[in-house]
Amino acid sequence: MLKLLISFVLLGPAAFQANQSTPATAPVRAEKPAAEKIHWYSWQEAVELNKTAPKKIIVDVYTSWCGWCKVMDRETFQDDKVVSFLNKNFYCVKMDAEGKTPIEFNGQKFEYVKQGNSGVHSLAYSLLDGQLAFPTIVYLNEKFERVMISQGYKTAVQIIPELKYTSEEAYKKQKWEDYQKNK
């Protein structure tokens, strides 16, 4: 009896239920289809794709230690509307601001620059105009010209207007602040 009690404590009740068969009449639950996910590209992939099929580019500049970056990945970038809108209208690039892989772009080589115990990738630094805050989203047009820099965590409700502002090219007619007032 002691062995049975020890087995129950160590293995739990599931061990004793494993041999029970499921009745043939039990309803079978259909698995939910996998949700669509954002297709994240490297900088180089986005550059190459943009040569033959131009699109706007969104760059998610993050760091591995940034808690709000992780929340944004887990929540905002999992929202069905955000995912669908991004995949349809943008090439999405994830850029680690502390990444060490060199990137060549427009005849210039961007590299990791060590600063004390850490450092920064010079392309991330350039995209952010040296204003290192994470997460930060950088919106670029098809010519890789910066449309807008958006610092800080964004919910799905907050990021959708930014995506529309860029994809609809409203930036050609009005400043972001004015666009926000009209929406």
Coordinates of C-alpha atoms in Angstrom, one line a residue:
M1 CA 0.0 0.0 0.0
L2 CA 2.9 2.3 0.8
K3 CA 4.3 1.7 -2.7
L4 CA 1.0 2.6 -4.2
L5 CA 0.8 5.8 -2.2
I6 CA 4.3 6.8 -3.1
S7 CA 3.6 6.1 -6.8
F8 CA 0.5 8.2 -6.6
V9 CA 2.3 11.1 -5.0
L10 CA 5.3 10.9 -7.4
L11 CA 3.5 10.2 -10.7
G12 CA 0.2 12.0 -9.9
P13 CA -3.3 10.9 -10.7
A14 CA -2.6 11.0 -14.5
A15 CA -0.5 7.9 -14.2
F16 CA -3.5 5.9 -13.0
Q17 CA -5.8 7.4 -15.6
A18 CA -3.5 6.6 -18.6
N19 CA -4.9 3.1 -18.9
Q20 CA -8.5 4.2 -19.1
S21 CA -9.8 4.1 -22.7
T22 CA -11.7 7.0 -24.2
P23 CA -15.3 6.0 -25.2
A24 CA -15.8 5.9 -28.9
T25 CA -18.7 8.4 -28.6
A26 CA -16.5 11.1 -27.0
P27 CA -16.5 14.2 -29.2
V28 CA -13.3 14.9 -31.1
R29 CA -12.1 18.5 -30.8
A30 CA -10.8 20.0 -34.0
E31 CA -7.5 21.8 -33.6
K32 CA -7.6 25.5 -34.2
P33 CA -5.7 26.4 -37.3
A34 CA -2.3 28.0 -36.7
A35 CA -2.7 31.8 -36.8
E36 CA -1.0 33.8 -39.5
K37 CA 2.3 35.2 -38.3
I38 CA 4.3 38.2 -39.5
H39 CA 6.9 37.3 -42.0
W40 CA 10.0 38.9 -40.6
Y41 CA 12.9 39.5 -43.0
S42 CA 16.5 40.4 -42.5
W43 CA 17.6 43.8 -43.7
Q44 CA 19.3 42.2 -46.7
E45 CA 16.2 40.1 -47.7
A46 CA 14.0 43.2 -47.5
V47 CA 16.4 45.1 -49.8
E48 CA 16.5 42.3 -52.3
L49 CA 12.7 41.8 -52.3
N50 CA 12.1 45.5 -52.6
K51 CA 14.2 45.6 -55.9
T52 CA 11.6 43.6 -57.8
A53 CA 8.4 44.2 -55.7
P54 CA 8.6 47.5 -53.9
K55 CA 6.8 47.9 -50.6
K56 CA 7.1 50.1 -47.6
I57 CA 9.4 48.8 -44.9
I58 CA 8.8 48.6 -41.2
V59 CA 11.9 48.1 -39.0
D60 CA 11.3 46.9 -35.4
V61 CA 14.5 48.0 -33.6
Y62 CA 14.8 46.0 -30.3
T63 CA 17.3 44.6 -27.9
S64 CA 17.3 41.2 -26.3
W65 CA 17.0 42.7 -22.8
C66 CA 14.1 45.0 -23.6
G67 CA 11.0 43.8 -21.7
W68 CA 8.5 46.0 -23.6
C69 CA 10.0 44.7 -26.9
K70 CA 9.0 41.2 -25.8
V71 CA 5.5 42.3 -24.8
M72 CA 5.1 43.9 -28.2
D73 CA 6.2 40.7 -29.9
R74 CA 3.8 38.6 -27.7
E75 CA 0.8 40.9 -28.0
T76 CA 0.9 43.6 -30.7
F77 CA 2.7 41.5 -33.3
Q78 CA 0.3 38.6 -32.7
D79 CA -2.9 40.6 -33.3
D80 CA -4.7 39.3 -36.4
K81 CA -5.4 42.8 -37.8
V82 CA -1.8 43.9 -37.3
V83 CA -0.3 40.7 -38.8
S84 CA -2.6 40.8 -41.8
F85 CA -1.9 44.5 -42.5
L86 CA 1.8 44.2 -42.1
N87 CA 2.1 41.1 -44.3
K88 CA 0.0 42.7 -47.0
N89 CA 1.6 46.2 -47.1
F90 CA 5.1 46.0 -45.7
Y91 CA 8.4 44.2 -45.6
C92 CA 8.9 43.7 -41.9
V93 CA 12.5 43.8 -40.6
K94 CA 13.6 42.9 -37.0
M95 CA 16.8 44.7 -36.1
D96 CA 18.7 43.9 -33.0
A97 CA 20.2 47.3 -32.0
E98 CA 23.1 45.4 -30.5
G99 CA 23.5 42.9 -33.3
K100 CA 27.0 42.1 -34.4
T101 CA 26.5 41.1 -38.0
P102 CA 27.8 43.7 -40.4
I103 CA 25.3 45.0 -43.0
E104 CA 26.2 46.6 -46.3
F105 CA 23.7 49.0 -47.7
N106 CA 23.9 51.8 -50.3
G107 CA 27.7 51.3 -50.6
Q108 CA 28.2 51.7 -46.9
K109 CA 29.2 49.1 -44.3
F110 CA 27.3 49.3 -41.0
E111 CA 28.9 47.4 -38.1
Y112 CA 28.6 46.9 -34.4
V113 CA 30.4 49.6 -32.4
K114 CA 31.5 48.6 -28.9
Q115 CA 30.8 51.1 -26.2
G116 CA 31.9 50.1 -22.7
N117 CA 30.4 46.8 -21.7
S118 CA 27.9 46.9 -24.6
G119 CA 27.6 48.6 -28.0
V120 CA 25.2 49.4 -30.8
H121 CA 24.9 48.5 -34.4
S122 CA 25.6 51.6 -36.5
L123 CA 22.6 51.0 -38.9
A124 CA 20.2 50.9 -35.9
Y125 CA 21.9 54.1 -34.6
S126 CA 21.6 55.7 -38.0
L127 CA 17.9 54.7 -38.4
L128 CA 17.1 56.1 -34.9
D129 CA 19.1 59.3 -35.4
G130 CA 21.1 58.3 -32.3
Q131 CA 18.0 58.3 -30.1
L132 CA 18.4 54.8 -28.6
A133 CA 15.1 53.8 -27.0
F134 CA 13.5 50.4 -27.3
P135 CA 11.2 49.3 -28.8
T136 CA 11.3 51.7 -31.7
I137 CA 9.5 51.3 -35.0
V138 CA 11.0 53.0 -38.0
Y139 CA 8.8 53.4 -41.1
L140 CA 10.6 53.6 -44.5
N141 CA 9.2 54.2 -48.0
E142 CA 10.1 52.0 -50.9
K143 CA 13.3 54.0 -51.5
F144 CA 14.4 53.4 -47.9
E145 CA 13.7 57.0 -47.0
R146 CA 12.5 57.4 -43.4
V147 CA 8.9 58.3 -43.1
M148 CA 8.6 58.3 -39.3
I149 CA 10.2 57.1 -36.1
S150 CA 7.8 55.8 -33.4
Q151 CA 9.4 55.2 -30.0
G152 CA 7.9 53.0 -27.3
Y153 CA 5.5 50.2 -26.8
K154 CA 2.4 50.2 -29.0
T155 CA -0.7 48.2 -28.7
A156 CA -2.5 47.0 -31.8
V157 CA -5.0 49.9 -31.5
Q158 CA -2.1 52.3 -31.4
I159 CA 0.0 50.9 -34.2
I160 CA -2.8 50.5 -36.8
P161 CA -3.1 54.2 -37.5
E162 CA 0.7 54.5 -37.9
L163 CA 0.6 51.6 -40.4
K164 CA -2.2 53.3 -42.4
Y165 CA -0.5 56.6 -42.3
T166 CA 2.6 55.1 -43.9
S167 CA 0.9 52.7 -46.3
E168 CA -1.6 55.2 -47.6
E169 CA 1.2 57.8 -48.0
A170 CA -0.7 60.3 -45.8
Y171 CA 2.8 61.6 -44.8
K172 CA 3.0 63.2 -48.2
K173 CA 0.1 65.5 -47.4
Q174 CA 0.3 66.0 -43.6
K175 CA 2.4 65.6 -40.5
W176 CA 1.7 62.7 -38.2
E177 CA 0.4 65.0 -35.5
D178 CA -2.2 66.4 -37.8
Y179 CA -3.2 63.0 -39.2
Q180 CA -3.8 61.7 -35.6
K181 CA -6.2 64.6 -34.9
N182 CA -8.3 63.6 -37.9
K183 CA -8.6 59.9 -37.1

